Short mmCIF file of C-alpha atoms in Angstrom, two decimals:
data_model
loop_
_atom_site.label_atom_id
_atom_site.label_comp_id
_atom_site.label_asym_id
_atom_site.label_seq_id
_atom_site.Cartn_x
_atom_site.Cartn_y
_atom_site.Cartn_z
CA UNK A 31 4.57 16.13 14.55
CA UNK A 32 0.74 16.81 13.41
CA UNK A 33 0.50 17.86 10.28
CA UNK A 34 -0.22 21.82 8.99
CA UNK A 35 -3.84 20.53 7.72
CA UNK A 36 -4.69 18.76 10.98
CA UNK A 37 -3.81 22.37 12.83
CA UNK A 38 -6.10 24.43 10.52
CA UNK A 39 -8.86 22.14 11.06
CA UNK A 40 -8.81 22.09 14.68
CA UNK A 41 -8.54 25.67 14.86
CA UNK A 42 -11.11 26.31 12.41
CA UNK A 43 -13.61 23.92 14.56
CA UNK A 44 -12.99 26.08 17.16
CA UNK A 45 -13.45 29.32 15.50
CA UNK A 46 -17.06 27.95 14.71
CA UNK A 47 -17.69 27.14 18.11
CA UNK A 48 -16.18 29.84 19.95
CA UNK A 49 -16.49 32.77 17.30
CA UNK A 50 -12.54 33.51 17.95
CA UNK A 51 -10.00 34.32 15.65
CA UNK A 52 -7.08 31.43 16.37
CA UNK A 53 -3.78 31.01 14.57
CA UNK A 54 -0.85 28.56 15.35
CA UNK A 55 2.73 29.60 14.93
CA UNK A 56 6.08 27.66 15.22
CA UNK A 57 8.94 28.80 17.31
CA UNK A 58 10.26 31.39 14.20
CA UNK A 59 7.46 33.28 13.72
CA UNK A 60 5.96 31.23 10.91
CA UNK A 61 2.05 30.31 10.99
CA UNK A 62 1.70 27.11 10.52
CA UNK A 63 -2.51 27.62 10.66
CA UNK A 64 -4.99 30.73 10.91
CA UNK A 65 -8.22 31.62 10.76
CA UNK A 66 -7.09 35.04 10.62
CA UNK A 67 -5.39 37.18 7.88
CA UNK A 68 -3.31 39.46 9.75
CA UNK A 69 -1.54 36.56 11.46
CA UNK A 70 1.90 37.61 10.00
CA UNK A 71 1.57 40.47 11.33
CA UNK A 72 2.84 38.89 14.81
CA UNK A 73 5.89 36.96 13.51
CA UNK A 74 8.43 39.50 15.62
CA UNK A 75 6.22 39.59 18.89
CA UNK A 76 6.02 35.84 18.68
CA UNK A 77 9.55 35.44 18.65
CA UNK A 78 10.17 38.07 21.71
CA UNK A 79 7.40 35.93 23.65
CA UNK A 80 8.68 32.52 22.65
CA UNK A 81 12.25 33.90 24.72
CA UNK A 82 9.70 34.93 27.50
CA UNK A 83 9.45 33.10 30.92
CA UNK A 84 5.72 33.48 30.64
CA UNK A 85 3.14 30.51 29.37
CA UNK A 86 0.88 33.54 28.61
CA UNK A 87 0.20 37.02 28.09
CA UNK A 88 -1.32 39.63 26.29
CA UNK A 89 0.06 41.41 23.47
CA UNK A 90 -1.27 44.06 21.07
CA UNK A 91 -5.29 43.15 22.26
CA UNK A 92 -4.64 39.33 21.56
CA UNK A 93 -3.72 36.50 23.93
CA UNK A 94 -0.71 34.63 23.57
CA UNK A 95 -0.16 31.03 24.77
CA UNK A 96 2.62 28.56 24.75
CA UNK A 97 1.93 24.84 23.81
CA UNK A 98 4.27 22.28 25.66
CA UNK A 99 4.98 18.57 24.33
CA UNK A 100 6.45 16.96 27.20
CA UNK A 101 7.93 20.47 28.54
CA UNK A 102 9.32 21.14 25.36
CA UNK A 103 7.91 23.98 23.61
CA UNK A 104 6.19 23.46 19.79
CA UNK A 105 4.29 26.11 18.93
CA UNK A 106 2.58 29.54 19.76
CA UNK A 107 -1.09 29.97 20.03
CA UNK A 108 -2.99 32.95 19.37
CA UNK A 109 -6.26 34.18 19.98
CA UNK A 110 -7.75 37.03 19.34
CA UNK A 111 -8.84 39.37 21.63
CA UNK A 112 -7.87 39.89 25.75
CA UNK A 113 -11.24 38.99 27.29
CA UNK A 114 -11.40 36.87 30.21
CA UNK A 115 -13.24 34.63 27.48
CA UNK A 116 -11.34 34.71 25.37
CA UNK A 117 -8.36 33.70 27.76
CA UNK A 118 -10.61 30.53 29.01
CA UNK A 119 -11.08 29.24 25.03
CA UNK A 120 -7.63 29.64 24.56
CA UNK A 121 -6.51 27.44 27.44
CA UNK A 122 -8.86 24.96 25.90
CA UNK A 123 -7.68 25.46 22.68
CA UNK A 124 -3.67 24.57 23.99
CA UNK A 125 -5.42 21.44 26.68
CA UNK A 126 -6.76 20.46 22.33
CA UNK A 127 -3.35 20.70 20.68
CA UNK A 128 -1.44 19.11 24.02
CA UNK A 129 -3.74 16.00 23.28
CA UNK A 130 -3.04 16.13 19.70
CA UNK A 131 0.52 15.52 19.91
CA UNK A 132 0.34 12.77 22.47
CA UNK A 133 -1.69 11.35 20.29
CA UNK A 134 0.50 11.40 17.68
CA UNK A 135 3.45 11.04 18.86
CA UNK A 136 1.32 7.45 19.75
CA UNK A 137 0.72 6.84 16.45
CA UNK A 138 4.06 7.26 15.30
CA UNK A 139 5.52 5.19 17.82
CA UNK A 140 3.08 2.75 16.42
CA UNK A 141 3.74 3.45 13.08
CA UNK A 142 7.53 3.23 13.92
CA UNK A 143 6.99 -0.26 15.48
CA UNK A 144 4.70 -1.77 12.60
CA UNK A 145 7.91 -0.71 10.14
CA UNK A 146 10.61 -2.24 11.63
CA UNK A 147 8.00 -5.56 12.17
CA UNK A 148 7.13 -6.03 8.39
CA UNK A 149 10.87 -5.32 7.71
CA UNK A 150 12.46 -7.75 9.83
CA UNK A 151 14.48 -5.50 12.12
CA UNK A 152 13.19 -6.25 15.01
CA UNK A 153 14.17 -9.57 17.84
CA UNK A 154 11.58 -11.96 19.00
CA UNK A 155 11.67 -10.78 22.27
CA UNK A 156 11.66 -7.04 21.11
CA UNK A 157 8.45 -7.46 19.17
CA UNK A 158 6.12 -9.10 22.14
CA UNK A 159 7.76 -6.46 24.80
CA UNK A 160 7.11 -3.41 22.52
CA UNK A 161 3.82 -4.82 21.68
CA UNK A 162 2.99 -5.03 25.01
CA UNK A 163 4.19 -1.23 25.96
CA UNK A 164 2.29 -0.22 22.83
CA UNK A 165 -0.89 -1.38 23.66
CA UNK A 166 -0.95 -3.81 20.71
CA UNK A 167 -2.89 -7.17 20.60
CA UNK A 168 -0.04 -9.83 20.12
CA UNK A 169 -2.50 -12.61 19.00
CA UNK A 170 -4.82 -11.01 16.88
CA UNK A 171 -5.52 -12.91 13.10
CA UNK A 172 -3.78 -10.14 10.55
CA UNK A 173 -3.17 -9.79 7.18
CA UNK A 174 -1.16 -6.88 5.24
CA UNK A 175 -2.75 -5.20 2.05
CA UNK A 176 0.29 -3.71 -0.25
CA UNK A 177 -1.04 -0.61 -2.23
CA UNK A 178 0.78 0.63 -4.57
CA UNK A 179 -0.04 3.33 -7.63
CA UNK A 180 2.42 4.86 -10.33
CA UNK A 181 2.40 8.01 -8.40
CA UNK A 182 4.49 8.68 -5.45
CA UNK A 183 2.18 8.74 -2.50
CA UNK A 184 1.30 11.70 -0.70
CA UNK A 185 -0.82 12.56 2.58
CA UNK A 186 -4.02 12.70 0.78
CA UNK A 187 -3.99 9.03 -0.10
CA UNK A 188 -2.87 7.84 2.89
CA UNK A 189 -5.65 9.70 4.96
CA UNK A 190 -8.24 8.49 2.26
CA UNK A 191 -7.37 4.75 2.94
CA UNK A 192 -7.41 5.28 6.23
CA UNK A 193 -11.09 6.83 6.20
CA UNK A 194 -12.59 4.35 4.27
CA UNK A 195 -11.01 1.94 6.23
CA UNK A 196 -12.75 3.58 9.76
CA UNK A 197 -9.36 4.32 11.78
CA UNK A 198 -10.19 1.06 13.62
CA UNK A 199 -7.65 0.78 16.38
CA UNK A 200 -6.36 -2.70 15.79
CA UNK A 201 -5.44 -1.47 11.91
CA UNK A 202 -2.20 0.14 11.08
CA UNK A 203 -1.94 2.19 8.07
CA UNK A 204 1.83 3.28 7.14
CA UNK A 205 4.33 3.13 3.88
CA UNK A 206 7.77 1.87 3.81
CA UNK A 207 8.58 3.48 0.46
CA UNK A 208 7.88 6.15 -2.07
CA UNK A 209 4.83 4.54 -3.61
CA UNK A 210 3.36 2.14 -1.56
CA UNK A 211 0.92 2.38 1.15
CA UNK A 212 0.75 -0.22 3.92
CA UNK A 213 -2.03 -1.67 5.23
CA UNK A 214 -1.87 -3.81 8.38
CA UNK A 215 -5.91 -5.13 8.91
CA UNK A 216 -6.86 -6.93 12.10
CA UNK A 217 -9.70 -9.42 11.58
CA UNK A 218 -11.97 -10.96 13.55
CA UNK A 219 -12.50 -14.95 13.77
CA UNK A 220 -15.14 -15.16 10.95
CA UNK A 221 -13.58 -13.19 8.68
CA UNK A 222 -11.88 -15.47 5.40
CA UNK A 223 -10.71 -14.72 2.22
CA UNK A 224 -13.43 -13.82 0.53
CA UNK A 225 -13.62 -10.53 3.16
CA UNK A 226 -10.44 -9.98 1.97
CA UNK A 227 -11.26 -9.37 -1.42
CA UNK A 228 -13.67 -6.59 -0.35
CA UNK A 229 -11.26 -5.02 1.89
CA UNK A 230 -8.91 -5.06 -0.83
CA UNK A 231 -11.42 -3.54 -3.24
CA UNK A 232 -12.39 -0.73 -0.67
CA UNK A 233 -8.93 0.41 -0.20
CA UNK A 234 -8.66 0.31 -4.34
CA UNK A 235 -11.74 3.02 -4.16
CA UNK A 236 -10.14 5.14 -1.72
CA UNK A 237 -8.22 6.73 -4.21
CA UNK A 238 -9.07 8.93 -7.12
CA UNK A 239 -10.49 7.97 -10.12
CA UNK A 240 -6.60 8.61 -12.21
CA UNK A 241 -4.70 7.37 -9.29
CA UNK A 242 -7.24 4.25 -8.93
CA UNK A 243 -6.58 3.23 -12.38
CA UNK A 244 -2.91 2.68 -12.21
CA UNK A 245 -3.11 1.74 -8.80
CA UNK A 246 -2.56 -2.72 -7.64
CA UNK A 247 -3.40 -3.71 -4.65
CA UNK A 248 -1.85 -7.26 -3.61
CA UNK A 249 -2.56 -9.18 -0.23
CA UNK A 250 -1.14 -11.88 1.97
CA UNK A 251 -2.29 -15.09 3.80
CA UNK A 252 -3.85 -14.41 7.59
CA UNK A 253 -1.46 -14.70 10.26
CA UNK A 254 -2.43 -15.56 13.82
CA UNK A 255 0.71 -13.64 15.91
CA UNK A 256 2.24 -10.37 15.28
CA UNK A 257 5.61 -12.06 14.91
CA UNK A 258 4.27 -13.46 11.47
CA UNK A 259 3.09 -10.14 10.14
CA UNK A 260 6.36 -9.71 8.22
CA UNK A 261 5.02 -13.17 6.49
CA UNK A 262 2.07 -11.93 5.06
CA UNK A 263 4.15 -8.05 3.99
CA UNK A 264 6.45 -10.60 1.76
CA UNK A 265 3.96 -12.53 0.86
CA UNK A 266 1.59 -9.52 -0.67
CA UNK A 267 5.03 -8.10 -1.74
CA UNK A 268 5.18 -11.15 -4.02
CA UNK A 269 2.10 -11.26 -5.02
CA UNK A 270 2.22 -7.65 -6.55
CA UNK A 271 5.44 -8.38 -8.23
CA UNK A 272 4.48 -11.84 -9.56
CA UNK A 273 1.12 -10.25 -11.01
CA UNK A 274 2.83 -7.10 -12.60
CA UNK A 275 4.81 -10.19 -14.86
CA UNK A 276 1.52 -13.12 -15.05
CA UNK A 277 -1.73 -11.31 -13.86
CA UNK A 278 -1.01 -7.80 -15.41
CA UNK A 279 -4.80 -6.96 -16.32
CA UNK A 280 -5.42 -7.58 -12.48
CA UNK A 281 -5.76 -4.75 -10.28
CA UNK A 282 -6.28 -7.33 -7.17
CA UNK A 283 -4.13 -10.22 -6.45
CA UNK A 284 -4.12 -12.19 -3.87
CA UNK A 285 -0.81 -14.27 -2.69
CA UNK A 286 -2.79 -17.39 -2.76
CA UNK A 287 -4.04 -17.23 -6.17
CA UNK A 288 -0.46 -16.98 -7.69
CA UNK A 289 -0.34 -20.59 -8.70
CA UNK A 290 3.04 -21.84 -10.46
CA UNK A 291 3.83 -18.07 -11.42
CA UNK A 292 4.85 -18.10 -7.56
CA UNK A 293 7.50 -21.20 -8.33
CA UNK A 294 8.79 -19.36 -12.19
CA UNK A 295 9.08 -16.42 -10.23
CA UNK A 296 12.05 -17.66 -7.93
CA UNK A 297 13.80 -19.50 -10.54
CA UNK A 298 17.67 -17.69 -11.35
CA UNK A 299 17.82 -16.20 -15.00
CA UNK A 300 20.40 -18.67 -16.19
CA UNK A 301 18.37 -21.49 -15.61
CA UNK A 302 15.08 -20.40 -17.19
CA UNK A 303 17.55 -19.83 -20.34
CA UNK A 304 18.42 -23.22 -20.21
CA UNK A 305 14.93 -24.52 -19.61
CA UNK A 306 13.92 -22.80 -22.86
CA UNK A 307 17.10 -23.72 -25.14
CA UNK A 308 16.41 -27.53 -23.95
CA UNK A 309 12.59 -27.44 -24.79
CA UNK A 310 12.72 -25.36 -27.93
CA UNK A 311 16.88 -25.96 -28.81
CA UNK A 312 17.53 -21.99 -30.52
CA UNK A 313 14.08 -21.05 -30.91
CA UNK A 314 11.71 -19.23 -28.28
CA UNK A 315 7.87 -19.55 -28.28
CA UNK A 316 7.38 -15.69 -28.21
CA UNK A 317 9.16 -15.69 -31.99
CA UNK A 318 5.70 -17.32 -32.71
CA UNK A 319 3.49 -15.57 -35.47
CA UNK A 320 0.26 -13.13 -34.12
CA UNK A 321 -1.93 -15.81 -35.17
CA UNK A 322 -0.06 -19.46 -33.31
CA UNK A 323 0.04 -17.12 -30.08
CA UNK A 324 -3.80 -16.49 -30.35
CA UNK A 325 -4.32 -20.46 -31.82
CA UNK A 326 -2.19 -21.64 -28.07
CA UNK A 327 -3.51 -18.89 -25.85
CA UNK A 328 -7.40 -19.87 -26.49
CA UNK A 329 -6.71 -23.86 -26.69
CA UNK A 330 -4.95 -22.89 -22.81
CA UNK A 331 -8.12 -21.05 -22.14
CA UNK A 332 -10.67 -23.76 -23.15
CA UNK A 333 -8.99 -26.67 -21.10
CA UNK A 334 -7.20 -28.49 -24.27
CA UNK A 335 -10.51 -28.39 -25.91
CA UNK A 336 -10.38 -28.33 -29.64
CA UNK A 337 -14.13 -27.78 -30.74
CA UNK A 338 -14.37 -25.28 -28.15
CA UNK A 339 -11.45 -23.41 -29.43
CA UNK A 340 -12.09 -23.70 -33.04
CA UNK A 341 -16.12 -22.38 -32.35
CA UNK A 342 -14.46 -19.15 -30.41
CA UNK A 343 -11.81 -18.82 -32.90
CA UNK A 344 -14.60 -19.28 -35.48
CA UNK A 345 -12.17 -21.29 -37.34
CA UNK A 346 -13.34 -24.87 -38.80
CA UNK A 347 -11.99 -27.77 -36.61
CA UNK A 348 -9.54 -29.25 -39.17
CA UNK A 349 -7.91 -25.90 -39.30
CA UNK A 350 -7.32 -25.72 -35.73
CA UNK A 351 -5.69 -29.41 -35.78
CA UNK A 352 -3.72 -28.40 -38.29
CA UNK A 353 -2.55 -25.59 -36.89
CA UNK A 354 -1.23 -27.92 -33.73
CA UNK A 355 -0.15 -30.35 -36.00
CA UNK A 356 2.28 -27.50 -37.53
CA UNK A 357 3.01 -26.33 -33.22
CA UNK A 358 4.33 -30.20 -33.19
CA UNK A 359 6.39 -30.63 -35.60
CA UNK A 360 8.29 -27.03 -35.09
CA UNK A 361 8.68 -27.40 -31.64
CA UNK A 362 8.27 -31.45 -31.17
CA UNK A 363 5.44 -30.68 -28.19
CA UNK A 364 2.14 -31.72 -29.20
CA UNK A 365 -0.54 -29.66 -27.11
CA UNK A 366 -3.25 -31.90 -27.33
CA UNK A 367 -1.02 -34.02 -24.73
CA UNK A 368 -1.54 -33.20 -21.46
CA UNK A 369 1.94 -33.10 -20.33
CA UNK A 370 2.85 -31.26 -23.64
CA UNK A 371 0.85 -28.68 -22.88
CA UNK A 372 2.22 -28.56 -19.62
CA UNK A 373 5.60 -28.02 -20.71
CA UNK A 374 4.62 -25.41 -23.44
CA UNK A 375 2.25 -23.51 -20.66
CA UNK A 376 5.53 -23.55 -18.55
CA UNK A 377 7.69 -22.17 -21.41
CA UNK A 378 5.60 -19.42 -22.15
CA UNK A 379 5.49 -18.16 -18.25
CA UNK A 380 9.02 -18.40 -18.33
CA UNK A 381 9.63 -16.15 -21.10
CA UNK A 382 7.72 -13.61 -19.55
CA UNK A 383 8.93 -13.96 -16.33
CA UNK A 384 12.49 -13.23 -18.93
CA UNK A 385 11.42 -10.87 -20.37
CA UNK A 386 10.19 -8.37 -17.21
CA UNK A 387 13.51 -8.85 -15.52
CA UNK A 388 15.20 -7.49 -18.48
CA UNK A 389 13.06 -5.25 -18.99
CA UNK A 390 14.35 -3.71 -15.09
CA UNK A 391 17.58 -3.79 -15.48
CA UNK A 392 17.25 -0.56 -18.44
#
């Protein structure tokens, strides 16, 4: 069905061009879109018509018009005035709409399609023959772009990522949910990852500036069939999960870039529990003081590099060993160890990782 706002601006294209009053009513009398105030006025003549064998006819000095999807009647369109004219634009006004909703009915098809693909409910066979009636490349390079913001989505933002995005017709553009938007890009064969990070970025700016700031936009790896398209959905599903709990100051993050958050992120509950009573026995390293957290977070930063870390901690170098020196005999890992460090590194993911599953379950 095309939206209310797609109606008024057709109509009120026309208007400009023709200089006729137009409005668009559905099969109860209600307008749906007018470039004219008295509209309402019509709601019981629209109803008698709509029950009328006639396509058209004139009532009351205006021209009244059926418009057909498929031989089933959608809406009532009137124009104003009984001029032959006026008759002629008003044909061409209903040939307009016709193509509208073949058009969209299209696109939801599509839309339709591209759902049940990223959510798995569709057979092999299913998604190459539906493809195929579709008019959709099956071996196109794709990659899905997962949007979401805080807000629950709404038409605007879905019609602004699509704009900035050019309505190309190999992309696909839907939402599976209340606040995500979808965004299925084909590429060409030069396009890499580092294109993806702009694309990504774009469809960040599409939004508005308090939307945009709560707003995460996570990607997938390229996929070379349209059977692997649900892949690359998980996989920038993932990504936007695992970066909400490792890569929270990120508003782009890309599946690829996850690292050993990826791995953490899998592991069952019961087992990271067990992985942090065997490295620290009762203790955890977020019960660490304000000032250990900052001492481990910067030596992770600096690559294990103590005069480094004690120049940006503008601390004097002894103090900094001695701090680690404390770290190793509390906790019996010695940071300055590669595979200590390791271990600790680990540790702390894992208590986040914890820590945001908990934090889902209130």
């Amino acid at each position: 069905m095309i939206s209310n706002q797609i109606l008024q601006s057709t109509i009120d294209g026309l208007k400009m061009i023709s200089r006729i009053d137009f409005a668009v009513i559905d099969l109860e009398g209600n307008v749906l879109a007018s470039t004219n105030a008295e509209a309402e006025e019509f709601r019981s003549a629209v109803v008698s018509f709509v029950d009328s064998p006639a396509d058209s006819q004139v009532v009351q000095g205006h021209q009244f018009f059926k418009i057909f999807d498929e031989n089933q009647l959608e809406y009532i369109l009137i124009a104003n005035g009984s001029s032959d004219d006026v008759n002629m634009v008003g044909k061409m006004t209903v040939f307009q709409i016709q193509n509208l909703l073949v058009a969209y009915k299209e696109r939801f098809d599509k839309d339709n399609f591209i759902k049940n693909l990223l959510l798995d409910n569709l057979l092999l066979v299913d998604i190459y023959n539906r493809a195929k009636k579709l008019h959709i490349e099956a071996e196109a390079r794709r990659v899905v772009f997962l949007l979401e913001t805080d807000h629950e989505k709404d038409s605007s933002s879905l019609e602004s990522v699509r704009t900035v995005l050019g309505n190309r017709n190999g992309d696909f553009i839907t939402a599976v949910d209340e606040k995500s938007i979808i965004v299925v890009k084909e590429l060409s064969p030069a396009d890499g990852y580092q294109e993806m990070e702009k694309i990504a970025r774009q469809i960040l700016d599409a939004l508005s500036g308090e939307k945009r700031e709560q707003a995460h936009v996570a990607y997938g790896t390229i996929v070379e069939e349209i059977k692997e398209v649900s892949r690359s959905y998980k996989e920038a599903r993932m990504a936007l999960d695992v970066g909400k709990i490792f890569f929270s100051e990120k508003k782009i993050i890309a599946y690829s870039s996850l690292g050993i958050g990826r791995l953490i992120y899998q592991l069952p509950i019961p087992l990271c529990k067990m992985f942090i009573r065997e490295i620290f026995g009762g203790k955890s390293p977020d019960d660490f003081d304000e000032e250990t957290l900052t001492t481990i977070n910067k030596f992770f930063e600096n690559s294990l590099n103590v005069s480094e870390t004690s120049r940006q901690l503008y601390i004097h170098r002894n103090t900094l060993v001695y701090r680690l020196d404390k770290l190793q005999k509390s906790t019996g890992l010695d940071l300055r160890v590669f595979e200590d460090a390791i271990t600790f590194k680990i540790a702390l993911m894992v208590v986040k990782y914890m820590k945001y599953m908990e934090s889902l379950e209130y």
